[in-house]
C-alpha cells in the first residue's frame, strides 16, 4: 500500500495532497514492526524505544497526510510534541521506573490523539460520499479500540493489555491492529480516488486555457437549463461571441499573445455576467454565453456591455481587438442546442458582414417539425 500511495502521489502531485505522507507513514510502521521482531537479537530497551518511535512517526505522518488532503495546515508542532512526550514517557517507564501499564497508557492515548484528529477532519471537511463514510467509520473504529486499550492499561491488569501473553482483548487488538493498518490505507486511497475522479470530471468539462466551460460542459449546462425552461416556461438567450480578425493577432504578435488575448476575453466577459449565467469557449476565438430567464431585450443589453467592456483600456501589452456578437432567444423547449447555435451563428455572421464590432439579433425560431407537418397536412 505504501508503494501504491507513493505511485499515486508521483502521478498526481498537485491534484491530491497527503499521499506521500501516508506512504512514508506506512514505511515507518513497517520499520517499527521489523524492529520489534528483532528484540531477541538486539537489546530489548533499544528495540522497544526504536519500534515505538517509528510507530508514532508513522501514525503522526498519516495524520499530517490527512490534514494536507483536506487542505488544512499540517500540525507539525503537535506532531513533534506528541513524539517528544511519548518517547520521554516510554524511556522513563522503561529505564528509570519500569511500568508496563504506564507505557501502554501513554502510547495509547497519544495515538488516540492522532486518530481523533483525523476523525474530526473527516467529519468536518469530508465529502458526503460513500468513500468518505467508509474511511470515517474505519478511523472511528480504530480510535475507539485504541482508547479502550488505554483505559484497560490505566484501570485493568497488565495481563489484559500485554499483547505477548494473549487473552481475549489482546487477541482482538492484534487482529484489528494488523487488519486496520492495511484497511485504513485502503480507505484513504478510496477517498483520494474519489477526489481524483471529481477533478478529472471537472477537467473534462473545462477549457484548459481560459478555465471556462468547454463544449461538453456547456452541453450539460444547457440540458439542465432547457429542462428548467420546459417546467417554468421562461425564455433564455444565447450569445455567440467571436473575436474580429483574430488571425491577424496570431500572425502579427504570435500565438502566445493570442492565448493572452483569449484569457483576457474570458475574464472580461465573466466580470459582466450574473452568477446564474454560463460561459463556454467553443474552440478557437469563439465564445458562447447562456443567459437563463432572459428576454431578447435584456440579452442585447448584456451583449452591448460585453462588447464595450472588451473595448475598454486593457492590460499593457495586449493588442487592440473587438468582438462581434450574435443574439438568439429560445422560448420553446422543443428547440435543441444545435438549432439555437445555428440561429446565433447566423446573427453573428450578419454582424461580421455589417462591419464587425457590433451586436445582431437572430430571427425567431420557426415552429418545430411536428407542427409544420400538421400545418401541411
Short mmCIF file of C-alpha atoms in Angstrom, two decimals, residues 332 367-376:
data_model
loop_
_atom_site.label_atom_id
_atom_site.label_comp_id
_atom_site.label_asym_id
_atom_site.label_seq_id
_atom_site.Cartn_x
_atom_site.Cartn_y
_atom_site.Cartn_z
CA UNK A 332 -39.73 26.96 -26.90
CA UNK A 367 -42.27 26.04 -35.44
CA UNK A 368 -40.98 22.54 -34.63
CA UNK A 369 -41.06 19.92 -37.44
CA UNK A 370 -44.09 18.16 -35.96
CA UNK A 371 -46.13 21.38 -36.13
CA UNK A 372 -45.03 22.01 -39.72
CA UNK A 373 -46.16 18.54 -40.72
CA UNK A 374 -49.54 19.18 -39.08
CA UNK A 375 -49.93 22.51 -40.93
CA UNK A 376 -49.06 20.94 -44.28
#
